[in-house]
Amino acid sequence: MAGAQYGIPKHPMGSTDVLDVDLVALDFETFAGPSFSLRDMTTTQYILSPEFEVIVMAIKVNSKSPGWVSGRGQHIQKRLDEVDWDNSILLAHNAKF
């Protein structure tokens, strides 16, 4: 089972089986500068700003080797579209992005 090694909780309906899902870990690095950072504005202001830009996204699925994608949004979106989100649990820091 894909998620068993991560101690994913048992099904809430009382089943003794571990949920059979993928664990997807994501981390985004974004542009920041002297006058543009999360220290100076709310998260909403930050991500809606014309200066907001994702520089790189790191991704790890289960025990597979981690990978990363850089470049414009279409490259990142293409990699995200490869994930079976109906059968995955997301682990991310600053997931409001």
CSV table of N, CA, C and O in Angstrom, one decimal:
chain,number,residue,atom,x,y,z
A,1,MET,N,0.8,-1.2,0.0
A,1,MET,CA,0.0,0.0,0.0
A,1,MET,C,0.9,1.2,0.0
A,1,MET,O,1.8,1.3,0.8
A,2,ALA,N,0.5,2.2,-0.8
A,2,ALA,CA,1.4,3.4,-1.1
A,2,ALA,C,1.6,4.2,0.2
A,2,ALA,O,2.7,4.6,0.5
A,3,GLY,N,0.6,4.4,1.0
A,3,GLY,CA,0.8,5.3,2.1
A,3,GLY,C,1.2,4.6,3.4
A,3,GLY,O,1.5,5.3,4.4
A,4,ALA,N,1.2,3.3,3.5
A,4,ALA,CA,1.5,2.6,4.7
A,4,ALA,C,2.8,3.0,5.4
A,4,ALA,O,2.8,3.1,6.6
A,5,GLN,N,3.8,3.3,4.6
A,5,GLN,CA,5.1,3.6,5.2
A,5,GLN,C,5.1,4.9,5.9
A,5,GLN,O,6.0,5.2,6.6
A,6,TYR,N,4.1,5.8,5.7
A,6,TYR,CA,4.1,7.1,6.3
A,6,TYR,C,3.1,7.2,7.5
A,6,TYR,O,2.9,8.2,8.0
A,7,GLY,N,2.6,6.0,7.9
A,7,GLY,CA,1.7,6.0,9.1
A,7,GLY,C,0.4,6.8,8.8
A,7,GLY,O,-0.1,7.4,9.8
A,8,ILE,N,-0.1,6.8,7.6
A,8,ILE,CA,-1.3,7.5,7.3
A,8,ILE,C,-2.4,6.8,8.1
A,8,ILE,O,-2.5,5.6,8.2
A,9,PRO,N,-3.3,7.6,8.8
A,9,PRO,CA,-4.3,7.0,9.7
A,9,PRO,C,-5.3,6.1,9.0
A,9,PRO,O,-5.5,6.1,7.8
A,10,LYS,N,-5.8,5.2,9.9
A,10,LYS,CA,-6.8,4.2,9.4
A,10,LYS,C,-8.1,5.0,8.9
A,10,LYS,O,-8.3,6.1,9.3
A,11,HIS,N,-8.8,4.3,8.1
A,11,HIS,CA,-10.1,4.9,7.6
A,11,HIS,C,-11.0,5.3,8.7
A,11,HIS,O,-11.1,4.6,9.7
A,12,PRO,N,-11.6,6.5,8.6
A,12,PRO,CA,-12.4,7.0,9.7
A,12,PRO,C,-13.7,6.1,10.0
A,12,PRO,O,-14.2,6.2,11.1
A,13,MET,N,-14.1,5.3,9.1
A,13,MET,CA,-15.2,4.4,9.4
A,13,MET,C,-14.9,3.2,10.1
A,13,MET,O,-15.7,2.3,10.3
A,14,GLY,N,-13.7,3.1,10.6
A,14,GLY,CA,-13.3,2.0,11.5
A,14,GLY,C,-12.6,0.8,10.8
A,14,GLY,O,-12.2,-0.2,11.4
A,15,SER,N,-12.3,0.9,9.5
A,15,SER,CA,-11.6,-0.1,8.8
A,15,SER,C,-10.2,-0.3,9.4
A,15,SER,O,-9.6,0.7,9.8
A,16,THR,N,-9.7,-1.5,9.4
A,16,THR,CA,-8.4,-1.7,9.9
A,16,THR,C,-7.3,-1.5,8.7
A,16,THR,O,-6.1,-1.6,9.0
A,17,ASP,N,-7.8,-1.3,7.5
A,17,ASP,CA,-6.9,-1.1,6.4
A,17,ASP,C,-6.3,0.3,6.4
A,17,ASP,O,-7.0,1.3,6.7
A,18,VAL,N,-5.1,0.5,6.0
A,18,VAL,CA,-4.5,1.8,5.9
A,18,VAL,C,-5.0,2.4,4.5
A,18,VAL,O,-5.1,1.6,3.6
A,19,LEU,N,-5.2,3.7,4.5
A,19,LEU,CA,-5.7,4.3,3.3
A,19,LEU,C,-4.6,4.1,2.2
A,19,LEU,O,-3.4,4.2,2.4
A,20,ASP,N,-5.0,3.7,1.0
A,20,ASP,CA,-4.1,3.4,-0.1
A,20,ASP,C,-4.0,4.7,-1.0
A,20,ASP,O,-4.8,4.8,-2.0
A,21,VAL,N,-3.2,5.6,-0.6
A,21,VAL,CA,-3.0,6.8,-1.3
A,21,VAL,C,-1.5,7.2,-1.4
A,21,VAL,O,-0.7,6.6,-0.8
A,22,ASP,N,-1.3,8.1,-2.3
A,22,ASP,CA,0.1,8.6,-2.4
A,22,ASP,C,0.3,9.8,-1.5
A,22,ASP,O,-0.6,10.6,-1.4
A,23,LEU,N,1.5,9.9,-1.0
A,23,LEU,CA,1.9,11.1,-0.2
A,23,LEU,C,2.7,12.0,-1.1
A,23,LEU,O,3.8,11.6,-1.6
A,24,VAL,N,2.2,13.2,-1.4
A,24,VAL,CA,2.9,14.1,-2.3
A,24,VAL,C,3.3,15.3,-1.5
A,24,VAL,O,2.5,16.0,-0.9
A,25,ALA,N,4.7,15.5,-1.4
A,25,ALA,CA,5.2,16.7,-0.7
A,25,ALA,C,5.7,17.7,-1.7
A,25,ALA,O,6.3,17.4,-2.7
A,26,LEU,N,5.2,19.0,-1.5
A,26,LEU,CA,5.6,20.1,-2.4
A,26,LEU,C,6.2,21.2,-1.6
A,26,LEU,O,5.8,21.4,-0.5
A,27,ASP,N,7.1,21.9,-2.2
A,27,ASP,CA,7.7,23.1,-1.7
A,27,ASP,C,7.9,24.1,-2.8
A,27,ASP,O,8.5,23.7,-3.9
A,28,PHE,N,7.5,25.3,-2.6
A,28,PHE,CA,7.6,26.3,-3.6
A,28,PHE,C,8.6,27.4,-3.2
A,28,PHE,O,8.6,27.8,-2.0
A,29,GLU,N,9.5,27.8,-4.0
A,29,GLU,CA,10.4,28.9,-3.8
A,29,GLU,C,9.9,30.0,-4.7
A,29,GLU,O,9.7,29.8,-5.9
A,30,THR,N,9.7,31.2,-4.1
A,30,THR,CA,9.1,32.3,-4.9
A,30,THR,C,10.0,33.5,-4.8
A,30,THR,O,10.9,33.6,-4.0
A,31,PHE,N,9.8,34.4,-5.8
A,31,PHE,CA,10.6,35.7,-5.8
A,31,PHE,C,10.3,36.5,-4.6
A,31,PHE,O,9.2,36.6,-4.1
A,32,ALA,N,11.4,37.1,-4.0
A,32,ALA,CA,11.3,38.0,-2.9
A,32,ALA,C,12.4,39.0,-3.1
A,32,ALA,O,13.4,38.7,-3.7
A,33,GLY,N,12.1,40.2,-2.7
A,33,GLY,CA,13.1,41.3,-2.8
A,33,GLY,C,13.0,42.2,-1.6
A,33,GLY,O,12.2,42.0,-0.7
A,34,PRO,N,13.9,43.3,-1.6
A,34,PRO,CA,13.9,44.2,-0.4
A,34,PRO,C,12.5,44.8,-0.1
A,34,PRO,O,12.2,45.0,1.1
A,35,SER,N,11.7,45.1,-1.1
A,35,SER,CA,10.4,45.7,-0.9
A,35,SER,C,9.3,44.8,-1.2
A,35,SER,O,8.1,45.2,-1.3
A,36,PHE,N,9.6,43.5,-1.4
A,36,PHE,CA,8.6,42.5,-1.8
A,36,PHE,C,8.8,41.2,-1.0
A,36,PHE,O,9.6,40.4,-1.5
A,37,SER,N,8.1,41.1,0.1
A,37,SER,CA,8.3,39.8,0.9
A,37,SER,C,7.1,39.7,1.8
A,37,SER,O,6.3,40.6,2.0
A,38,LEU,N,6.9,38.4,2.3
A,38,LEU,CA,5.8,38.1,3.2
A,38,LEU,C,5.9,38.8,4.5
A,38,LEU,O,5.0,38.9,5.2
A,39,ARG,N,7.1,39.4,4.8
A,39,ARG,CA,7.3,40.1,6.1
A,39,ARG,C,6.5,41.5,6.0
A,39,ARG,O,6.2,42.1,7.0
A,40,ASP,N,6.3,42.0,4.7
A,40,ASP,CA,5.8,43.3,4.5
A,40,ASP,C,4.3,43.3,4.1
A,40,ASP,O,3.8,44.4,3.9
A,41,MET,N,3.7,42.2,3.9
A,41,MET,CA,2.3,42.2,3.4
A,41,MET,C,1.7,40.8,3.8
A,41,MET,O,2.3,39.9,4.2
A,42,THR,N,0.4,40.8,3.6
A,42,THR,CA,-0.4,39.6,3.8
A,42,THR,C,-0.1,38.6,2.7
A,42,THR,O,0.4,38.9,1.6
A,43,THR,N,-0.4,37.3,2.9
A,43,THR,CA,-0.2,36.3,1.9
A,43,THR,C,-1.0,36.6,0.7
A,43,THR,O,-0.5,36.5,-0.4
A,44,THR,N,-2.2,37.0,0.9
A,44,THR,CA,-3.1,37.4,-0.2
A,44,THR,C,-2.5,38.5,-1.1
A,44,THR,O,-2.5,38.4,-2.3
A,45,GLN,N,-2.0,39.5,-0.4
A,45,GLN,CA,-1.4,40.6,-1.2
A,45,GLN,C,-0.2,40.1,-1.9
A,45,GLN,O,0.1,40.5,-3.1
A,46,TYR,N,0.6,39.2,-1.3
A,46,TYR,CA,1.8,38.7,-1.9
A,46,TYR,C,1.5,37.9,-3.2
A,46,TYR,O,2.1,38.2,-4.2
A,47,ILE,N,0.6,37.0,-3.1
A,47,ILE,CA,0.3,36.1,-4.3
A,47,ILE,C,-0.5,36.8,-5.4
A,47,ILE,O,-0.4,36.4,-6.5
A,48,LEU,N,-1.2,37.9,-5.0
A,48,LEU,CA,-1.9,38.6,-6.1
A,48,LEU,C,-1.1,39.7,-6.7
A,48,LEU,O,-1.6,40.3,-7.7
A,49,SER,N,0.0,40.0,-6.2
A,49,SER,CA,0.9,41.1,-6.7
A,49,SER,C,1.4,40.7,-8.1
A,49,SER,O,1.7,39.5,-8.3
A,50,PRO,N,1.6,41.7,-9.0
A,50,PRO,CA,2.2,41.4,-10.3
A,50,PRO,C,3.6,40.9,-10.1
A,50,PRO,O,4.2,40.3,-11.1
A,51,GLU,N,4.3,41.2,-9.0
A,51,GLU,CA,5.6,40.8,-8.8
A,51,GLU,C,5.8,39.3,-8.3
A,51,GLU,O,6.9,38.8,-8.4
A,52,PHE,N,4.7,38.7,-7.9
A,52,PHE,CA,4.7,37.3,-7.5
A,52,PHE,C,5.1,36.4,-8.6
A,52,PHE,O,4.6,36.5,-9.7
A,53,GLU,N,6.1,35.5,-8.3
A,53,GLU,CA,6.6,34.6,-9.3
A,53,GLU,C,7.1,33.3,-8.6
A,53,GLU,O,7.9,33.4,-7.7
A,54,VAL,N,6.7,32.2,-9.0
A,54,VAL,CA,7.2,30.9,-8.5
A,54,VAL,C,8.5,30.7,-9.3
A,54,VAL,O,8.5,30.7,-10.5
A,55,ILE,N,9.6,30.5,-8.6
A,55,ILE,CA,10.9,30.3,-9.2
A,55,ILE,C,11.2,28.8,-9.4
A,55,ILE,O,11.6,28.4,-10.4
A,56,VAL,N,10.8,28.0,-8.4
A,56,VAL,CA,11.0,26.6,-8.5
A,56,VAL,C,10.0,25.9,-7.6
A,56,VAL,O,9.6,26.4,-6.6
A,57,MET,N,9.6,24.7,-8.0
A,57,MET,CA,8.8,23.8,-7.2
A,57,MET,C,9.5,22.5,-7.0
A,57,MET,O,9.9,21.8,-8.0
A,58,ALA,N,9.7,22.1,-5.8
A,58,ALA,CA,10.2,20.7,-5.5
A,58,ALA,C,9.0,19.8,-5.2
A,58,ALA,O,8.0,20.2,-4.6
A,59,ILE,N,9.2,18.5,-5.6
A,59,ILE,CA,8.1,17.6,-5.5
A,59,ILE,C,8.7,16.2,-5.1
A,59,ILE,O,9.8,15.8,-5.6
A,60,LYS,N,8.0,15.5,-4.2
A,60,LYS,CA,8.4,14.2,-3.8
A,60,LYS,C,7.2,13.4,-3.6
A,60,LYS,O,6.2,13.8,-2.9
A,61,VAL,N,7.1,12.2,-4.3
A,61,VAL,CA,5.9,11.3,-4.2
A,61,VAL,C,6.4,10.0,-3.6
A,61,VAL,O,7.2,9.3,-4.1
A,62,ASN,N,5.8,9.7,-2.4
A,62,ASN,CA,6.1,8.5,-1.7
A,62,ASN,C,7.6,8.3,-1.6
A,62,ASN,O,8.3,9.3,-1.2
A,63,SER,N,8.1,7.2,-1.9
A,63,SER,CA,9.6,6.9,-1.7
A,63,SER,C,10.4,7.2,-3.0
A,63,SER,O,11.6,6.9,-3.0
A,64,LYS,N,9.7,7.7,-4.0
A,64,LYS,CA,10.5,8.0,-5.2
A,64,LYS,C,11.5,9.2,-5.0
A,64,LYS,O,11.3,10.0,-4.0
A,65,SER,N,12.5,9.3,-5.8
A,65,SER,CA,13.4,10.3,-5.7
A,65,SER,C,12.8,11.7,-5.8
A,65,SER,O,11.9,11.8,-6.7
A,66,PRO,N,13.2,12.7,-5.1
A,66,PRO,CA,12.6,14.0,-5.2
A,66,PRO,C,13.0,14.6,-6.6
A,66,PRO,O,14.0,14.2,-7.1
A,67,GLY,N,12.2,15.5,-7.0
A,67,GLY,CA,12.5,16.2,-8.3
A,67,GLY,C,12.1,17.7,-8.1
A,67,GLY,O,11.6,18.1,-7.1
A,68,TRP,N,12.4,18.5,-9.1
A,68,TRP,CA,12.1,19.9,-9.1
A,68,TRP,C,11.8,20.4,-10.5
A,68,TRP,O,12.2,19.8,-11.5
A,69,VAL,N,11.0,21.4,-10.6
A,69,VAL,CA,10.6,22.0,-11.8
A,69,VAL,C,10.9,23.5,-11.7
A,69,VAL,O,10.4,24.1,-10.7
A,70,SER,N,11.5,24.1,-12.7
A,70,SER,CA,11.7,25.6,-12.6
A,70,SER,C,11.1,26.1,-13.9
A,70,SER,O,10.7,25.4,-14.8
A,71,GLY,N,11.1,27.4,-14.0
A,71,GLY,CA,10.6,28.0,-15.2
A,71,GLY,C,9.2,28.6,-15.0
A,71,GLY,O,8.8,28.8,-13.9
A,72,ARG,N,8.6,29.0,-16.1
A,72,ARG,CA,7.3,29.6,-16.1
A,72,ARG,C,6.2,28.6,-15.6
A,72,ARG,O,6.4,27.4,-15.5
A,73,GLY,N,5.1,29.2,-15.2
A,73,GLY,CA,4.0,28.4,-14.6
A,73,GLY,C,3.6,27.2,-15.4
A,73,GLY,O,3.1,26.2,-14.8
A,74,GLN,N,3.6,27.2,-16.7
A,74,GLN,CA,3.1,26.1,-17.5
A,74,GLN,C,4.0,24.8,-17.2
A,74,GLN,O,3.4,23.7,-17.3
A,75,HIS,N,5.3,25.0,-16.9
A,75,HIS,CA,6.1,23.8,-16.6
A,75,HIS,C,5.7,23.2,-15.3
A,75,HIS,O,5.6,22.0,-15.1
A,76,ILE,N,5.4,24.1,-14.3
A,76,ILE,CA,5.0,23.6,-13.0
A,76,ILE,C,3.6,23.0,-13.1
A,76,ILE,O,3.3,21.9,-12.5
A,77,GLN,N,2.7,23.6,-13.8
A,77,GLN,CA,1.3,23.1,-14.0
A,77,GLN,C,1.4,21.8,-14.6
A,77,GLN,O,0.6,20.8,-14.2
A,78,LYS,N,2.2,21.6,-15.6
A,78,LYS,CA,2.3,20.3,-16.3
A,78,LYS,C,2.7,19.2,-15.3
A,78,LYS,O,2.1,18.1,-15.3
A,79,ARG,N,3.7,19.4,-14.4
A,79,ARG,CA,4.1,18.4,-13.5
A,79,ARG,C,3.0,18.2,-12.5
A,79,ARG,O,2.7,17.0,-12.1
A,80,LEU,N,2.3,19.2,-12.0
A,80,LEU,CA,1.2,19.0,-11.1
A,80,LEU,C,0.0,18.2,-11.7
A,80,LEU,O,-0.6,17.5,-11.0
A,81,ASP,N,-0.2,18.4,-13.0
A,81,ASP,CA,-1.2,17.7,-13.7
A,81,ASP,C,-0.9,16.2,-13.8
A,81,ASP,O,-1.8,15.4,-14.0
A,82,GLU,N,0.3,15.8,-13.6
A,82,GLU,CA,0.7,14.4,-13.6
A,82,GLU,C,0.3,13.6,-12.3
A,82,GLU,O,0.4,12.4,-12.3
A,83,VAL,N,0.0,14.4,-11.3
A,83,VAL,CA,-0.3,13.8,-10.0
A,83,VAL,C,-1.8,13.3,-10.0
A,83,VAL,O,-2.7,14.0,-10.5
A,84,ASP,N,-2.1,12.1,-9.5
A,84,ASP,CA,-3.4,11.6,-9.3
A,84,ASP,C,-4.0,12.2,-8.0
A,84,ASP,O,-3.9,11.5,-7.0
A,85,TRP,N,-4.5,13.4,-8.1
A,85,TRP,CA,-4.9,14.1,-6.9
A,85,TRP,C,-6.1,13.4,-6.2
A,85,TRP,O,-6.3,13.6,-5.0
A,86,ASP,N,-6.9,12.6,-6.9
A,86,ASP,CA,-8.0,11.9,-6.3
A,86,ASP,C,-7.6,10.8,-5.3
A,86,ASP,O,-8.3,10.4,-4.5
A,87,ASN,N,-6.3,10.4,-5.5
A,87,ASN,CA,-5.7,9.4,-4.7
A,87,ASN,C,-4.5,9.8,-4.0
A,87,ASN,O,-3.5,9.0,-3.8
A,88,SER,N,-4.4,11.1,-3.6
A,88,SER,CA,-3.2,11.6,-3.0
A,88,SER,C,-3.5,12.5,-1.8
A,88,SER,O,-4.6,13.1,-1.7
A,89,ILE,N,-2.5,12.5,-0.9
A,89,ILE,CA,-2.6,13.5,0.3
A,89,ILE,C,-1.4,14.4,0.0
A,89,ILE,O,-0.3,14.0,-0.3
A,90,LEU,N,-1.7,15.7,0.2
A,90,LEU,CA,-0.7,16.8,0.0
A,90,LEU,C,-0.1,17.2,1.3
A,90,LEU,O,-0.7,17.4,2.3
A,91,LEU,N,1.3,17.3,1.3
A,91,LEU,CA,2.0,17.8,2.4
A,91,LEU,C,2.8,19.0,1.9
A,91,LEU,O,3.6,18.9,0.9
A,92,ALA,N,2.5,20.2,2.5
A,92,ALA,CA,3.2,21.4,1.9
A,92,ALA,C,3.3,22.5,3.0
A,92,ALA,O,2.5,22.5,3.9
A,93,HIS,N,4.3,23.3,2.9
A,93,HIS,CA,4.6,24.4,3.8
A,93,HIS,C,4.0,25.6,3.1
A,93,HIS,O,4.2,25.8,1.9
A,94,ASN,N,3.4,26.6,3.8
A,94,ASN,CA,2.8,27.7,3.2
A,94,ASN,C,1.9,27.3,2.0
A,94,ASN,O,1.9,27.8,0.9
A,95,ALA,N,1.0,26.4,2.3
A,95,ALA,CA,0.1,25.8,1.3
A,95,ALA,C,-1.0,26.8,0.8
A,95,ALA,O,-1.7,26.5,-0.1
A,96,LYS,N,-1.0,28.0,1.3
A,96,LYS,CA,-1.9,29.0,0.8
A,96,LYS,C,-1.6,29.4,-0.6
A,96,LYS,O,-2.4,29.9,-1.4
A,97,PHE,N,-0.3,29.1,-1.0
A,97,PHE,CA,0.1,29.4,-2.4
A,97,PHE,C,-0.6,28.5,-3.3
A,97,PHE,O,-0.6,28.5,-4.4
